[in-house]
Short mmCIF file of C-alpha atoms in Angstrom, two decimals:
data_model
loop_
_atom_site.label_atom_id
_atom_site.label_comp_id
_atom_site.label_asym_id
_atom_site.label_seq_id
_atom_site.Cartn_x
_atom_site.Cartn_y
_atom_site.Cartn_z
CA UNK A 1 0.00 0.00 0.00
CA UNK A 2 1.30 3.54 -1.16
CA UNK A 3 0.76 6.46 1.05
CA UNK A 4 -1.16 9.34 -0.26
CA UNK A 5 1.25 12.35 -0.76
CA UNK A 6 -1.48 15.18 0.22
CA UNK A 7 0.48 18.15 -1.65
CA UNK A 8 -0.97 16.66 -4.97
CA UNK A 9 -5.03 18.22 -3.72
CA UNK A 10 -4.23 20.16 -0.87
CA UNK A 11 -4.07 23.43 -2.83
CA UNK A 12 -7.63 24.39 -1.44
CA UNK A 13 -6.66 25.98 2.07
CA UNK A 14 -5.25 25.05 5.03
CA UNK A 15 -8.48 22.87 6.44
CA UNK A 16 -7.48 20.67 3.56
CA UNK A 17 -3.86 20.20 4.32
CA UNK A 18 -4.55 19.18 7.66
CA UNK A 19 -8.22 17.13 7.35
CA UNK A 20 -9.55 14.81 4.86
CA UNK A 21 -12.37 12.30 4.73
CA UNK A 22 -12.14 8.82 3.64
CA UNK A 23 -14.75 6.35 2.62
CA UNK A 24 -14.75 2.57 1.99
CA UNK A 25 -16.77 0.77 0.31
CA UNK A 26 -16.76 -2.35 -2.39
CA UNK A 27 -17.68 -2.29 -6.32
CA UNK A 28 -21.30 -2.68 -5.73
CA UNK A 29 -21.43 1.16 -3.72
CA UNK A 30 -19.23 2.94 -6.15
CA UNK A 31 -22.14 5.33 -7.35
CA UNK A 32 -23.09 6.22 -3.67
CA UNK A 33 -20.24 6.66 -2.40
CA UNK A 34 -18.95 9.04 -5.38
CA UNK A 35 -22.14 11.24 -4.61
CA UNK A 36 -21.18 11.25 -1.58
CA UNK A 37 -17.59 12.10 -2.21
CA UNK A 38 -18.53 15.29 -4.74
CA UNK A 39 -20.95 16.13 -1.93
CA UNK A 40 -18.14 16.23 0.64
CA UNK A 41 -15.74 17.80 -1.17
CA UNK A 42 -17.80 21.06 -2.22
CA UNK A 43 -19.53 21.31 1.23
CA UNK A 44 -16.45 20.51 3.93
CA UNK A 45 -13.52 22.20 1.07
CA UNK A 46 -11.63 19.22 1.61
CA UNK A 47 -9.84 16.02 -0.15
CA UNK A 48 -12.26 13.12 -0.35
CA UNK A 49 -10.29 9.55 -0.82
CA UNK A 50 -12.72 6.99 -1.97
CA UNK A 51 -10.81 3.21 -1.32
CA UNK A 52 -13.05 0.53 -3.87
CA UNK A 53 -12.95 -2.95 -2.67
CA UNK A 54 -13.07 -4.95 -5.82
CA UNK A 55 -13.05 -8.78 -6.10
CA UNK A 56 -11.90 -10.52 -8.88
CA UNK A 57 -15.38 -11.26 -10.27
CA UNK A 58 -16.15 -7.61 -10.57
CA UNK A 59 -14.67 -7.24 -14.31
CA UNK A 60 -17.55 -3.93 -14.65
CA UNK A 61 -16.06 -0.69 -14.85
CA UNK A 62 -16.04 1.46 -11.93
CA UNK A 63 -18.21 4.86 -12.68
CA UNK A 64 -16.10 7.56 -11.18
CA UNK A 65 -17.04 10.89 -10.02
CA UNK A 66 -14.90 13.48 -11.83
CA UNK A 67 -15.86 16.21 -9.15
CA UNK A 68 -12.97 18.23 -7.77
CA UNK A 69 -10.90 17.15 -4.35
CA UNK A 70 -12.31 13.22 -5.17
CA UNK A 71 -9.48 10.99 -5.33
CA UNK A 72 -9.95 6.76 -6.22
CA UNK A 73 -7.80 3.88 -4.73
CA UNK A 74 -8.46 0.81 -5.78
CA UNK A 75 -7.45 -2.93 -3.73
CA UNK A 76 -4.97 -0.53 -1.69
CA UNK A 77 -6.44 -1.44 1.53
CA UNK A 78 -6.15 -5.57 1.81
CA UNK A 79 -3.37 -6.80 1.04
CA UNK A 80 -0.88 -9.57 2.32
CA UNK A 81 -2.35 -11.65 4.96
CA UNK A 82 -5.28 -9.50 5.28
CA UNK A 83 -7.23 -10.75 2.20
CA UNK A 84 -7.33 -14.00 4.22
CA UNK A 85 -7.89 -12.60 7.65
CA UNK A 86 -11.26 -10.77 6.75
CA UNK A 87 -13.51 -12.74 4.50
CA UNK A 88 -16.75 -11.16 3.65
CA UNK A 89 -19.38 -11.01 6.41
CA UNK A 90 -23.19 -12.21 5.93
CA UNK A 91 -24.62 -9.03 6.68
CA UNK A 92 -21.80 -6.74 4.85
CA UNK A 93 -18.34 -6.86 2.34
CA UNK A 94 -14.52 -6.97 3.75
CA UNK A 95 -14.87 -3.48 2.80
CA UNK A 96 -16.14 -2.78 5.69
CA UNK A 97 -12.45 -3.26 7.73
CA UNK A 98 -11.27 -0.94 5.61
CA UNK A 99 -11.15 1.50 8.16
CA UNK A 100 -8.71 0.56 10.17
CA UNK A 101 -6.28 0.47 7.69
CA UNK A 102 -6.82 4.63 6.30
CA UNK A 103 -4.13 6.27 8.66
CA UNK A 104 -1.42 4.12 7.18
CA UNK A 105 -3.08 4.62 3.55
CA UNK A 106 -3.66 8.31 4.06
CA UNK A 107 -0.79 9.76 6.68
CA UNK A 108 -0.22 13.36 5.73
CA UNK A 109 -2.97 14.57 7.32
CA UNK A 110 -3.58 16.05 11.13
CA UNK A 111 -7.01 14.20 11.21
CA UNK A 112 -9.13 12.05 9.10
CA UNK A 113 -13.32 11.91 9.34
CA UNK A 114 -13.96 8.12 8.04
CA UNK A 115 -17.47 8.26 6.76
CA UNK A 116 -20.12 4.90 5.89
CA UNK A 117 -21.84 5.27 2.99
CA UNK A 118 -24.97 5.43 3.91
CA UNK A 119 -24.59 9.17 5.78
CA UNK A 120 -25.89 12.87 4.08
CA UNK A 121 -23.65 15.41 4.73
CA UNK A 122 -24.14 18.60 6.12
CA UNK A 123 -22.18 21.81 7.37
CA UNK A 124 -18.43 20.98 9.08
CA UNK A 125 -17.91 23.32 12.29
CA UNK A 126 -14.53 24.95 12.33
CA UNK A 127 -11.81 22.80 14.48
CA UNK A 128 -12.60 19.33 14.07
CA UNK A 129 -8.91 19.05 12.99
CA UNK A 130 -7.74 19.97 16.13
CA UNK A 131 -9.46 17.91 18.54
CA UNK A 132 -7.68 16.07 20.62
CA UNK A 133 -7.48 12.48 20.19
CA UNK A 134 -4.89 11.02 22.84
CA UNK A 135 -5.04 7.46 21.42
CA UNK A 136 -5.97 8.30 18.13
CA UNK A 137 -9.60 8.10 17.78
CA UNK A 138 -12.98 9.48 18.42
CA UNK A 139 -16.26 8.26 17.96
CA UNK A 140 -20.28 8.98 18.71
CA UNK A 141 -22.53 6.71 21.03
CA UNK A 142 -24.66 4.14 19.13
CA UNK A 143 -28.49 6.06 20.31
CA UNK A 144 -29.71 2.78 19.71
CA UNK A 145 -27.76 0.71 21.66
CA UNK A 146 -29.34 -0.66 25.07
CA UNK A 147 -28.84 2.42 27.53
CA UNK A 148 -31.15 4.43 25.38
CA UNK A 149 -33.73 1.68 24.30
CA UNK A 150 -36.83 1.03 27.16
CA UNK A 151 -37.43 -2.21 25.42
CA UNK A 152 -34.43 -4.60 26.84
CA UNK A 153 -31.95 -5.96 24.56
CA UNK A 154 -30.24 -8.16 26.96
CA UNK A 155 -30.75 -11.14 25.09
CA UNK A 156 -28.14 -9.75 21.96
CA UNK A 157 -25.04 -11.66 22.03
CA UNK A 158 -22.76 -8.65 22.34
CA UNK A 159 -23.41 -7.93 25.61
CA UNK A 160 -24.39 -11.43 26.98
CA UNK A 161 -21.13 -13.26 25.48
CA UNK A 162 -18.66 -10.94 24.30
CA UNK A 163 -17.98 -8.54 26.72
CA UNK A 164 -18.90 -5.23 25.23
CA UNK A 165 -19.99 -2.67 27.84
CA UNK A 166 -24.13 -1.94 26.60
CA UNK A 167 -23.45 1.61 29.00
CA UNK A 168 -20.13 2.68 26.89
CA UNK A 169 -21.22 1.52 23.31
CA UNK A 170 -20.45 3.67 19.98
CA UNK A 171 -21.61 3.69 16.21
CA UNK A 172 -18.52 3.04 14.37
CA UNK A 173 -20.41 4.80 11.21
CA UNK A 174 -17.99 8.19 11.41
CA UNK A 175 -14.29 7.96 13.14
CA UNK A 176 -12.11 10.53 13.53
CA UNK A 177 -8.75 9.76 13.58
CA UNK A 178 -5.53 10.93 13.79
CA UNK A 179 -2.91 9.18 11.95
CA UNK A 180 -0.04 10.40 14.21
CA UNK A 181 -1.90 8.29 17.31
CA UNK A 182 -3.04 5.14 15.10
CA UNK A 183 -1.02 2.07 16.23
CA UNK A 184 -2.02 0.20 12.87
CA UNK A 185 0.38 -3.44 14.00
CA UNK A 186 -0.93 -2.99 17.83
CA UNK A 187 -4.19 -2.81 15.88
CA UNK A 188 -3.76 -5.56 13.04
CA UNK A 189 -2.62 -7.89 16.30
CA UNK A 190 -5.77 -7.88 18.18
CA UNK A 191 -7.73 -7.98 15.02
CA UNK A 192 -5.84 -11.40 14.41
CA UNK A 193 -6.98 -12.56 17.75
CA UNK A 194 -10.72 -11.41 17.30
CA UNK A 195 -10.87 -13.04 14.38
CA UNK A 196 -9.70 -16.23 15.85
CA UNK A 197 -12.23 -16.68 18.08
CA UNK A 198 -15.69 -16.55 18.93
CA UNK A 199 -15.96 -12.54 18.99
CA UNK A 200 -15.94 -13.26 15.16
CA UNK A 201 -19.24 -14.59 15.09
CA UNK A 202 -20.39 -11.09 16.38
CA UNK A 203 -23.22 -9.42 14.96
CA UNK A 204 -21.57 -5.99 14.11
CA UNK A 205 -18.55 -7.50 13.54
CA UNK A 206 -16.17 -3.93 12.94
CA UNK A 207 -18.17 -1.69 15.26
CA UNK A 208 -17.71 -4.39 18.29
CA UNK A 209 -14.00 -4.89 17.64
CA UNK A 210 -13.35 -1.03 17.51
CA UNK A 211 -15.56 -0.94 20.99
CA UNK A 212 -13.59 -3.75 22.25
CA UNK A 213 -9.94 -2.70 21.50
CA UNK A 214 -10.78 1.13 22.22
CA UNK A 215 -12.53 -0.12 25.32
CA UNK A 216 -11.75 3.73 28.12
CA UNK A 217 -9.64 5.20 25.08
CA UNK A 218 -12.68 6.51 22.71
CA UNK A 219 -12.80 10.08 22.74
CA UNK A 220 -16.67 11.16 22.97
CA UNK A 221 -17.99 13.20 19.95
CA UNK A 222 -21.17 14.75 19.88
CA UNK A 223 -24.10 13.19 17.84
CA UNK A 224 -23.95 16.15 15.24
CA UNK A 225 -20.40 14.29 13.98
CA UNK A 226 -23.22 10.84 13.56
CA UNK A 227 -26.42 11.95 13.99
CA UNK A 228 -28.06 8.66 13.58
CA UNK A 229 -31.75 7.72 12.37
CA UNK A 230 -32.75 6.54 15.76
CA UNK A 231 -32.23 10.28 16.94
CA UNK A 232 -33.75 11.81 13.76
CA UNK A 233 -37.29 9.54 14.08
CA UNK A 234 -37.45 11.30 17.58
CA UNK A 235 -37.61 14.69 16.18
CA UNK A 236 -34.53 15.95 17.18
CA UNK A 237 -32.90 16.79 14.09
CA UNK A 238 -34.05 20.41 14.27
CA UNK A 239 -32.07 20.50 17.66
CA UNK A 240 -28.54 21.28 15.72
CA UNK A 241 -27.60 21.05 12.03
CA UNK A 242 -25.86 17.68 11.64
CA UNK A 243 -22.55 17.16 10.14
CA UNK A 244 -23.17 13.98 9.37
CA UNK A 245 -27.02 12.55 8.92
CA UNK A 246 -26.65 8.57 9.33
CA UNK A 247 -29.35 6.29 7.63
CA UNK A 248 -28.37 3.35 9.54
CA UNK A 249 -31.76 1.07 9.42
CA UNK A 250 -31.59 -1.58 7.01
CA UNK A 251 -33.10 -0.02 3.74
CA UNK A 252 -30.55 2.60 2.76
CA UNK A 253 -31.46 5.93 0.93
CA UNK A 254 -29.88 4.77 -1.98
CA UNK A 255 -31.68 1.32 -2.24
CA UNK A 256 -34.68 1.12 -4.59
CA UNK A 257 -37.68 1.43 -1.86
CA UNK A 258 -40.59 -1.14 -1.64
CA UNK A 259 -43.97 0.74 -1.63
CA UNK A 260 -44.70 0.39 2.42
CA UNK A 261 -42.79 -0.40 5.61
CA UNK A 262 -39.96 2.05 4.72
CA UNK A 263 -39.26 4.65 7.06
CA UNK A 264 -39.98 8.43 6.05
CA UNK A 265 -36.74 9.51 6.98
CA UNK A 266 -35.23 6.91 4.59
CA UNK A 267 -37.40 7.76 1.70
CA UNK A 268 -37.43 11.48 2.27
CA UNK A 269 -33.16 11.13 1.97
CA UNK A 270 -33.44 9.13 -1.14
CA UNK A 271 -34.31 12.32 -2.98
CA UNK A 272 -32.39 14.12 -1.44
CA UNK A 273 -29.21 11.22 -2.61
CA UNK A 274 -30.46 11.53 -5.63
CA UNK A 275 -30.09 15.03 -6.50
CA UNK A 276 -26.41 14.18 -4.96
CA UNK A 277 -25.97 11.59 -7.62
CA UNK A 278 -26.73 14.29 -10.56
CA UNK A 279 -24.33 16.54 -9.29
CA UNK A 280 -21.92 14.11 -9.22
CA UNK A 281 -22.35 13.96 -12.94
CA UNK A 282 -23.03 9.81 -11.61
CA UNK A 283 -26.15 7.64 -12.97
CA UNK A 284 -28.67 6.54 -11.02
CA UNK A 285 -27.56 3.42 -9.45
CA UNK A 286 -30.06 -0.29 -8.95
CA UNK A 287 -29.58 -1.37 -5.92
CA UNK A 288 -32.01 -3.55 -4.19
CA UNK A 289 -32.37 -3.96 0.02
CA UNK A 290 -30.06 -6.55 2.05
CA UNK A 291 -33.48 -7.64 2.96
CA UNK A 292 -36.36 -8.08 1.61
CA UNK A 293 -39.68 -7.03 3.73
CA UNK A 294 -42.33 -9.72 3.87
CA UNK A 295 -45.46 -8.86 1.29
CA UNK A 296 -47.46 -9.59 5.03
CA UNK A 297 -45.70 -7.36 6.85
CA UNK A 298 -45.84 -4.65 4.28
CA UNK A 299 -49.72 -5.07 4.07
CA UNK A 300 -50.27 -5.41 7.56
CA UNK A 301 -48.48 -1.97 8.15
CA UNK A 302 -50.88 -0.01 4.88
CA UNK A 303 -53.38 -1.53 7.15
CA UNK A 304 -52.74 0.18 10.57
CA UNK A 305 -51.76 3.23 8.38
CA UNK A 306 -55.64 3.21 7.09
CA UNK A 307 -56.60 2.39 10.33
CA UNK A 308 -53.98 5.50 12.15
CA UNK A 309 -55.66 8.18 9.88
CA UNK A 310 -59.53 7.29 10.99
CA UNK A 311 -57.80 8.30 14.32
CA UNK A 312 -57.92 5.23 15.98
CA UNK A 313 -55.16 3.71 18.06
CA UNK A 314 -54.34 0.12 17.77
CA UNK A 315 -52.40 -1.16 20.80
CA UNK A 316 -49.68 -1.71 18.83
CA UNK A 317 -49.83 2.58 18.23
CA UNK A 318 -50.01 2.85 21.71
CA UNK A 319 -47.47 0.42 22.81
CA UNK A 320 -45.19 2.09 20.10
CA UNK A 321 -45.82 5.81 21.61
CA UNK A 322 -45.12 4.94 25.07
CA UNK A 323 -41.25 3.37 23.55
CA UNK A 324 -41.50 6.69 21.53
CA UNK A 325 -41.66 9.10 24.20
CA UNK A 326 -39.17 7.18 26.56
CA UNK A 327 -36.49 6.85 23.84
CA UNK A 328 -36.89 10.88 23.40
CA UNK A 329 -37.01 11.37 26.99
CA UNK A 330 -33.50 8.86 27.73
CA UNK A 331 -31.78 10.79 24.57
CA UNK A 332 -32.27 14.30 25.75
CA UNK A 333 -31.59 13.41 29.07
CA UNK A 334 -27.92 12.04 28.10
CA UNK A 335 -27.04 15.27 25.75
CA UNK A 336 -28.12 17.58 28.71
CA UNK A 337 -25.84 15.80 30.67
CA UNK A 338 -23.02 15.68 28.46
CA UNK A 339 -23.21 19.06 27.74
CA UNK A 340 -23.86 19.92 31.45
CA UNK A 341 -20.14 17.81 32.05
CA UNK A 342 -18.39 19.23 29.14
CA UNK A 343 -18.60 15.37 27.71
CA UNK A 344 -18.19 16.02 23.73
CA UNK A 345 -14.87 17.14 22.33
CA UNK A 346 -16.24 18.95 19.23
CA UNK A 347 -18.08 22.36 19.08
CA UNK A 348 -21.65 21.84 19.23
CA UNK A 349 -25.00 23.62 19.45
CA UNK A 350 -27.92 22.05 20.61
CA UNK A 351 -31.82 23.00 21.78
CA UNK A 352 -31.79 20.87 24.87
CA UNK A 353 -35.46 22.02 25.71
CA UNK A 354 -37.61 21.34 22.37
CA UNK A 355 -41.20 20.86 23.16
CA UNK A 356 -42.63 17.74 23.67
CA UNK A 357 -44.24 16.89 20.04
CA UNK A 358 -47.67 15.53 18.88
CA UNK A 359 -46.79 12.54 17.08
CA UNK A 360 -48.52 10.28 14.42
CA UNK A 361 -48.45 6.67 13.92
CA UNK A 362 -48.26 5.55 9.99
CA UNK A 363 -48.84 2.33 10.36
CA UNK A 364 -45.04 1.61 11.04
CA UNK A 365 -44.00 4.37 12.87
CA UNK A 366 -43.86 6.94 15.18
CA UNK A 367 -43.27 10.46 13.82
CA UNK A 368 -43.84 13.97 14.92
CA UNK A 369 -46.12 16.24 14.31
CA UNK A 370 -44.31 18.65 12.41
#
């Protein structure tokens, strides 16, 4: 693997000599995650590295994004004994690890922001380059992990049989990292052993090993660095202006949507990726859903969404309110606080006092009453 030299893009200012934002994906998210890219680029004034994870099967042509500050890399991320160490995962590609490896790929810059695909970016707040990251990496809770769901989740695996901490869990879907801090063999050596053993058969395979190594060492970043869809169906987005938007359920924005059981948020951000796509000078991409919602559960919920607007509640409405209101209530609670204590190392602005919402239930959802 080559490093980057950053003199050949960093002509756009000093923000771009000293930050840059990296995305992995494989063949199959090229077209997102050049969207993406061009979207990054013109919005944060920064380099954009996009590493594609292409197998040997993939003989298609890559459709590249021609939009300034977008550089490619192709297979620069697995190589040696890593092609062997991560095969692909069930629920998602190799490119996933590809993470990890970015400071050694991209080490002439201060800090990197690794980004997922599936995120829609938004305005970047002056001095994320300087934040300190003692041990090389910071990272935003996961707002759906236990600690902020009322229904218990006791029963997943992560918490029952491998060790992760449920009250000190984080979304691995943005990092920031600083290359100078990054112990990439300290980290390649415990991913050997995780992969060894039984942690391997964990659910969210990367985001567990990253809480697992980084385990008292993650530096605490506020939700507008990954402000993820389990905030934004709680009507908190108007609370700040996100950096990063995270469409974390299962459909993605850029999937091609079945008709029902889709979450608004989703579907409202697929026109907005769209529009991204153009810019990008990109076609349209067909993508279809890692899963596939059941015809029965897609009728049942146009059913209760008939049934919602006669203003009725089913007790499944009700049931789904009362999780509603507690999930807002836990989440507000724990950004007071971490305001309150000075918790998040990035500048932030938040209305920690919204009103409480009327809501609606669509027959799969709760939403509020905007």
């Amino acid at each position: 693997m080559q490093p980057f030299e950053t003199g050949s893009l960093a002509s756009g200012g000093d923000k771009r000599r000293k930050l840059a934002c990296g995305l992995v994906c494989d063949h199959k998210l090229a077209i997102p995650a050049g969207a993406l890219a061009a979207r990054i680029a013109r919005l944060w004034n920064v380099d954009v590295h996009i590493f594609v994870e292409r197998p040997a099967y993939a003989s298609a042509p890559i459709m590249e994004t021609t939009a300034p500050g977008v550089t490619y890399h192709y297979e620069e991320l697995f190589v040696g004994d890593l092609e062997n160490l991560l095969p692909d995962h069930p629920r998602f590609s190799r490119a996933a690890w590809g993470r990890l490896f970015l400071p050694k790929a991209l080490p002439g810059y201060d800090r990197i922001l690794y980004c997922d695909i599936d995120v829609l970016p938004g305005p970047l707040p002056d001095g994320i380059e300087t934040i300190d990251l003692p041990d090389g990496i910071g990272m935003v809770r996961d707002y759906y992990g236990p600690a902020f769901m009322p229904v218990a989740r006791d029963k997943d695996v992560r918490w029952t049989q491998f060790g992760l901490n449920p009250e000190s869990y984080f979304n691995s879907g943005a990092l920031l990292i600083n290359p100078n801090q990054w112990d990439g063999d300290k980290i390649l050596s415990a991913l050997k052993v995780f992969m060894a053993g039984e942690l391997a058969a964990a659910p969210f395979l990367d985001q567990d090993f990253l809480n697992l190594h980084f385990d008292g060492k993650i530096v605490e970043l506020s939700p507008n660095l990954n402000f993820q869809q389990s905030l934004m169906d709680l009507g908190l987005e108007g609370a700040n202006t996100p950096t990063i938007r995270h469409l974390c359920h299962g459909i993605k924005h850029y999937h091609q949507l079945p008709r029902y059981s889709v979450s608004e948020i989703t579907r409202n951000a697929s026109a907005e990726f769209r529009e991204m796509v153009v810019d990008a000078g990109l076609p349209l991409p067909n993508l279809l859903p890692y899963e596939n919602r059941k015809s029965t559960t897609q009728v049942k919920a146009a059913l209760r969404g008939v049934i919602a607007k006669t203003g009725l509640k089913t007790p499944k409405a009700v049931r789904m309110e009362t999780r509603w209101r507690e999930r807002r209530r836990r989440a507000l609670d724990y950004l007071r606080a971490g305001v309150a204590e000075g918790r998040f190392a990035d500048p932030n602005v938040f209305d920690l006092n919204p009103p409480e919402p009327r809501v609606r239930f669509n027959g799969y959802e709760i939403l509020p009453v905007e």
